[in-house]
């Protein structure tokens, strides 16, 4: 080619971060394509890089035969001997081609192939680099918007922050700097596609790892995270070092560390709670700031019933059930919250039903309540033998009590239904007399929503 390509290839490789071998292969492929464009596809042409002279050399190969039937692929034995005295029938001889004879179209084709190969190599480098960074934090500049997705310039490449991975209340403009979690890296036709997230719980975890040295060096561990992006999060932390306060380490002096994260999340509230291997203690920590008086655990169904004072009920449940919902997600237990007064009502109702069965005395009824069996279903689900042993009553008495409990519960349900219908009718009459909607709300029928505290 009359041009030392070694330095050029090395320089391009250095500038683009591409291995020399990839560039050499790209040029070889391009020259073979250009040669076939000039000489035809039926010829056996190969390219080889000669590092001694720094050139890519082209060779056309022909097979030595007695009689030529295809002059593109074969050469007569006598002619072959003139080229190589040691040539034999069946040998393949290479003839160097002059690359300077290529036409403009062939040269343009070679250039396009080289550029294509370089782009492919660049994409592969970017894919490999960011594939290794999957699961890390990245930051970049907002470049443009495609529908509701945000395209972010990371420097070497672009990433997409899809609409469903954006915090709802956040708004961006072109030129804004954005930090996000690298959720995944995918291969697509246009090259690697980087998907970012700001709603992932891992994004929150990584922010803490970035801002809290004790988490970064594993002195403090994040054991669980629950999040409603843009609104509120709960994060449970733990340290095996008794001299380290895991919650204090995350909060920082005067809340400096957690406030940095809150600002990054545009005001999202963050509850940092101490993790515990004891499920009851953990749920009490998770439901804070509400105080729990009693925890009833059902390991078989992975459920917990929390009993709180009446004035703590709304705090425990949270706005639209948010607090109990996040606590349930954090602990991975189904949680039901009951107020003290509601528990007393259920206990009184259970006492009434048991008394009506006329199978056990008052002391035994109180013993049932003492064991926490204030729900008829809980008692009915017990084995007859277990119930007999727990209450100190005969097996037949236990069986009879359960049978009669089903009957009196149905009777009581009907009684309450009649009472409820009467009360509803009274409310409706009173509402009509006063010109108020019968629903108990205003004249338009609007009624405030309540949460029952079950998650």
XYZ file of C-alpha atoms in Angstrom, residues 83-421:
339
model
C 6.391 -18.599 -10.119
C 7.689 -21.238 -7.698
C 10.165 -23.896 -8.917
C 9.103 -26.219 -6.089
C 5.407 -26.071 -6.977
C 3.541 -29.373 -7.273
C 0.150 -30.455 -8.549
C -2.473 -29.658 -5.891
C -0.444 -26.885 -4.233
C -2.046 -23.524 -3.575
C 0.029 -20.574 -4.716
C -0.468 -16.972 -3.574
C -0.033 -14.040 -5.965
C 0.339 -10.566 -4.468
C -2.154 -7.984 -5.743
C -1.472 -4.279 -6.234
C -3.869 -2.440 -3.922
C -3.142 0.823 -5.742
C -5.206 -0.477 -8.667
C -8.436 -0.403 -6.671
C -11.063 1.944 -8.025
C -12.782 4.775 -6.162
C -15.873 2.672 -5.373
C -13.775 -0.189 -3.970
C -11.734 2.226 -1.859
C -14.910 3.847 -0.519
C -16.294 0.406 0.356
C -13.097 -0.420 2.248
C -13.341 2.836 4.184
C -16.961 2.170 5.149
C -16.165 -1.332 6.372
C -13.269 -0.059 8.466
C -15.471 2.604 10.054
C -18.189 0.035 10.713
C -15.742 -2.353 12.361
C -14.330 0.461 14.492
C -17.844 1.425 15.622
C -18.644 -2.195 16.468
C -15.427 -2.450 18.461
C -16.239 0.784 20.315
C -19.719 -0.515 21.156
C -18.289 -3.769 22.472
C -15.826 -1.855 24.655
C -18.636 0.299 26.066
C -20.832 -2.759 26.638
C -18.066 -4.590 28.507
C -17.176 -1.540 30.589
C -20.723 -0.781 31.706
C -21.714 -4.426 32.044
C -19.054 -4.630 34.751
C -20.563 -1.501 36.362
C -24.113 -2.858 36.406
C -25.480 -2.375 39.913
C -23.486 0.796 40.546
C -24.334 4.494 40.692
C -23.692 6.578 37.570
C -24.206 10.256 36.874
C -24.643 12.271 33.715
C -26.288 15.212 31.988
C -29.838 15.300 30.627
C -29.457 15.605 26.846
C -32.985 15.163 25.499
C -36.390 13.600 26.038
C -37.843 10.761 23.969
C -41.545 10.714 24.746
C -41.458 10.447 28.543
C -38.076 8.736 28.765
C -35.022 10.803 29.677
C -31.788 10.369 27.679
C -28.720 10.989 29.838
C -25.185 11.578 28.552
C -22.702 9.597 30.658
C -19.688 10.834 28.706
C -18.687 7.777 26.693
C -22.244 6.788 25.884
C -25.872 7.591 26.543
C -28.281 5.926 28.958
C -32.048 5.948 29.260
C -34.062 6.682 32.392
C -37.457 5.175 31.474
C -40.667 6.763 32.700
C -41.415 3.826 35.019
C -37.977 4.186 36.652
C -38.435 7.892 37.408
C -39.676 9.313 40.705
C -43.091 10.745 39.851
C -42.725 14.190 41.365
C -39.300 14.862 39.847
C -38.946 17.164 36.849
C -35.822 17.672 34.720
C -34.570 20.067 32.090
C -31.882 19.667 29.457
C -28.517 20.286 31.102
C -29.523 19.023 34.565
C -27.138 16.601 36.252
C -28.739 13.302 37.261
C -27.508 10.489 39.469
C -29.104 7.056 39.066
C -28.673 3.321 39.585
C -27.403 1.320 36.587
C -30.173 -1.261 36.508
C -29.110 -3.310 33.486
C -27.047 -3.238 30.289
C -28.580 -4.741 27.152
C -27.328 -5.472 23.636
C -29.511 -3.936 20.931
C -29.023 -3.278 17.206
C -27.756 0.268 17.756
C -25.256 -0.820 20.384
C -25.367 -1.256 24.161
C -28.432 0.178 25.884
C -28.038 1.289 29.488
C -31.185 1.307 31.623
C -31.152 3.539 34.708
C -33.415 3.702 37.753
C -34.150 6.161 40.526
C -36.998 4.141 42.065
C -35.120 0.919 42.830
C -34.486 0.056 46.480
C -30.916 -0.650 45.344
C -30.577 3.011 44.364
C -31.346 3.977 47.969
C -28.912 1.351 49.287
C -26.133 2.613 47.028
C -26.700 6.209 48.135
C -26.201 5.123 51.738
C -23.114 3.139 50.742
C -21.768 6.252 49.022
C -22.449 8.652 51.902
C -21.891 6.412 54.940
C -18.284 5.131 55.254
C -19.349 2.480 57.774
C -21.655 0.924 55.170
C -18.996 1.180 52.473
C -16.456 -0.717 54.612
C -19.131 -3.218 55.781
C -18.941 -2.214 59.452
C -22.653 -1.477 59.122
C -24.834 -3.685 56.919
C -28.116 -2.873 55.208
C -30.338 -5.834 56.053
C -33.590 -4.784 54.391
C -35.112 -1.891 52.475
C -38.709 -0.922 51.723
C -39.579 2.055 49.585
C -42.412 4.061 48.075
C -40.291 6.255 45.764
C -40.599 9.984 46.273
C -42.690 9.577 49.405
C -41.172 7.453 52.152
C -38.669 4.671 52.750
C -37.596 2.413 55.582
C -34.124 0.921 55.811
C -33.000 -1.618 58.425
C -29.333 -1.582 59.444
C -27.179 -3.765 61.681
C -23.606 -3.972 62.950
C -21.802 -6.895 64.546
C -19.517 -4.375 66.251
C -21.195 -3.563 69.573
C -19.268 -0.286 69.735
C -20.941 0.977 66.574
C -24.415 2.501 66.535
C -25.675 1.501 63.063
C -28.585 3.977 63.076
C -26.405 6.847 64.327
C -23.768 6.107 61.677
C -26.387 6.419 58.938
C -27.972 9.547 60.371
C -24.669 11.372 60.847
C -23.889 14.401 62.997
C -27.069 16.496 63.230
C -28.553 14.338 60.488
C -25.982 15.454 57.917
C -25.568 12.097 56.173
C -29.203 11.173 55.819
C -30.093 14.739 54.818
C -27.738 14.491 51.839
C -29.668 11.443 50.677
C -33.040 13.081 51.338
C -31.961 16.030 49.179
C -30.847 13.679 46.392
C -34.310 12.068 46.527
C -36.038 15.472 46.475
C -37.457 15.263 49.995
C -38.310 11.568 50.278
C -38.699 10.754 53.997
C -36.372 8.026 55.265
C -36.844 5.985 58.448
C -33.648 4.258 59.601
C -34.411 1.396 61.990
C -32.227 -1.131 63.818
C -32.526 -4.651 62.411
C -33.076 -7.590 64.763
C -33.109 -11.363 64.171
C -36.105 -11.473 66.547
C -39.188 -10.919 64.315
C -41.221 -9.364 67.143
C -38.506 -6.884 68.042
C -37.850 -6.115 64.374
C -41.501 -5.326 63.637
C -41.649 -3.051 66.692
C -38.618 -1.176 65.362
C -40.091 -1.056 61.866
C -43.486 0.303 62.932
C -41.868 3.222 64.792
C -42.554 5.964 65.709
C -45.699 4.172 66.956
C -45.310 2.147 70.141
C -46.459 -1.476 70.200
C -47.901 -3.010 73.374
C -48.140 -6.628 72.252
C -47.134 -8.790 69.304
C -48.940 -12.017 68.427
C -46.975 -14.135 65.935
C -48.325 -16.819 63.619
C -45.191 -18.444 62.221
C -47.096 -20.913 60.071
C -48.865 -18.172 58.107
C -46.036 -15.628 58.448
C -48.395 -13.097 60.025
C -48.189 -10.772 63.028
C -50.921 -9.028 64.959
C -49.794 -5.822 66.647
C -51.788 -4.370 69.507
C -51.345 -0.648 70.120
C -52.947 1.964 72.348
C -55.910 3.748 70.803
C -53.973 7.006 70.486
C -51.183 5.160 68.628
C -53.384 3.463 66.030
C -53.379 6.166 63.337
C -49.628 6.702 63.847
C -48.936 2.977 63.474
C -51.040 2.686 60.327
C -49.756 5.925 58.799
C -51.240 8.106 56.105
C -53.222 5.858 53.742
C -51.640 2.833 55.433
C -48.139 3.823 54.379
C -46.340 3.129 57.671
C -47.729 -0.368 58.215
C -47.331 -1.177 54.516
C -43.621 -0.278 54.534
C -43.082 -2.096 57.831
C -44.650 -5.211 56.305
C -42.418 -4.955 53.225
C -39.347 -4.385 55.380
C -39.919 -7.384 57.659
C -41.530 -9.596 54.981
C -44.375 -10.436 57.395
C -48.080 -9.823 56.906
C -49.059 -7.316 59.585
C -52.436 -6.616 61.195
C -52.731 -3.713 63.644
C -55.452 -3.602 66.271
C -56.205 -0.981 68.896
C -56.600 -1.907 72.560
C -60.264 -0.986 72.555
C -60.905 -3.124 69.477
C -59.165 -6.090 71.130
C -61.346 -5.616 74.223
C -64.455 -5.536 72.047
C -63.413 -8.762 70.308
C -62.638 -10.377 73.682
C -66.063 -9.426 75.034
C -67.735 -10.755 71.895
C -65.805 -14.033 72.240
C -66.827 -14.311 75.892
C -70.452 -13.864 74.894
C -70.243 -16.600 72.251
C -68.489 -19.056 74.568
C -70.992 -18.417 77.367
C -73.846 -19.129 74.977
C -72.387 -22.544 74.137
C -73.140 -23.529 77.766
C -70.234 -25.992 77.701
C -67.618 -24.323 79.933
C -67.691 -22.213 83.080
C -66.665 -18.558 83.444
C -63.155 -19.403 84.631
C -62.522 -21.493 81.526
C -63.947 -18.746 79.309
C -61.464 -16.311 80.856
C -58.680 -18.856 80.281
C -59.552 -18.941 76.570
C -59.253 -15.148 76.412
C -56.014 -15.239 78.403
C -54.492 -17.519 75.740
C -55.317 -14.863 73.108
C -58.133 -16.812 71.455
C -60.449 -13.874 70.824
C -61.269 -14.899 67.261
C -63.667 -17.858 66.876
C -61.767 -19.098 63.816
C -58.541 -19.421 65.838
C -60.262 -21.655 68.362
C -62.098 -23.702 65.732
C -58.855 -24.379 63.862
C -57.246 -25.975 66.945
C -57.047 -29.734 67.280
C -59.556 -31.129 69.789
C -56.787 -32.710 71.841
C -54.732 -29.506 71.984
C -57.765 -27.465 73.038
C -58.678 -30.036 75.706
C -55.153 -30.007 77.132
C -54.811 -26.190 77.052
C -58.090 -25.561 78.893
C -58.011 -28.622 81.152
C -61.352 -29.883 79.905
C -62.462 -33.248 78.585
C -62.018 -34.171 74.932
C -65.767 -34.541 74.399
C -66.376 -31.171 76.031
C -63.871 -29.574 73.656
C -65.594 -31.158 70.658
C -69.051 -30.097 71.838
C -67.866 -26.537 72.531
C -66.477 -26.175 69.014
C -69.666 -27.574 67.450
C -71.897 -25.245 69.448
C -69.581 -22.277 68.825
C -70.249 -22.561 65.093
C -74.010 -22.465 65.749
C -74.041 -19.543 68.193
C -71.683 -17.537 65.966
C -74.165 -17.850 63.075
C -76.987 -16.799 65.379
C -74.968 -13.827 66.627
C -74.153 -12.803 63.050
C -77.844 -12.686 62.222
C -78.551 -10.637 65.371
C -75.882 -8.092 64.471
C -77.157 -7.932 60.915
C -80.644 -7.015 62.102
C -79.245 -4.388 64.481
C -77.103 -2.905 61.700
C -80.121 -2.691 59.358
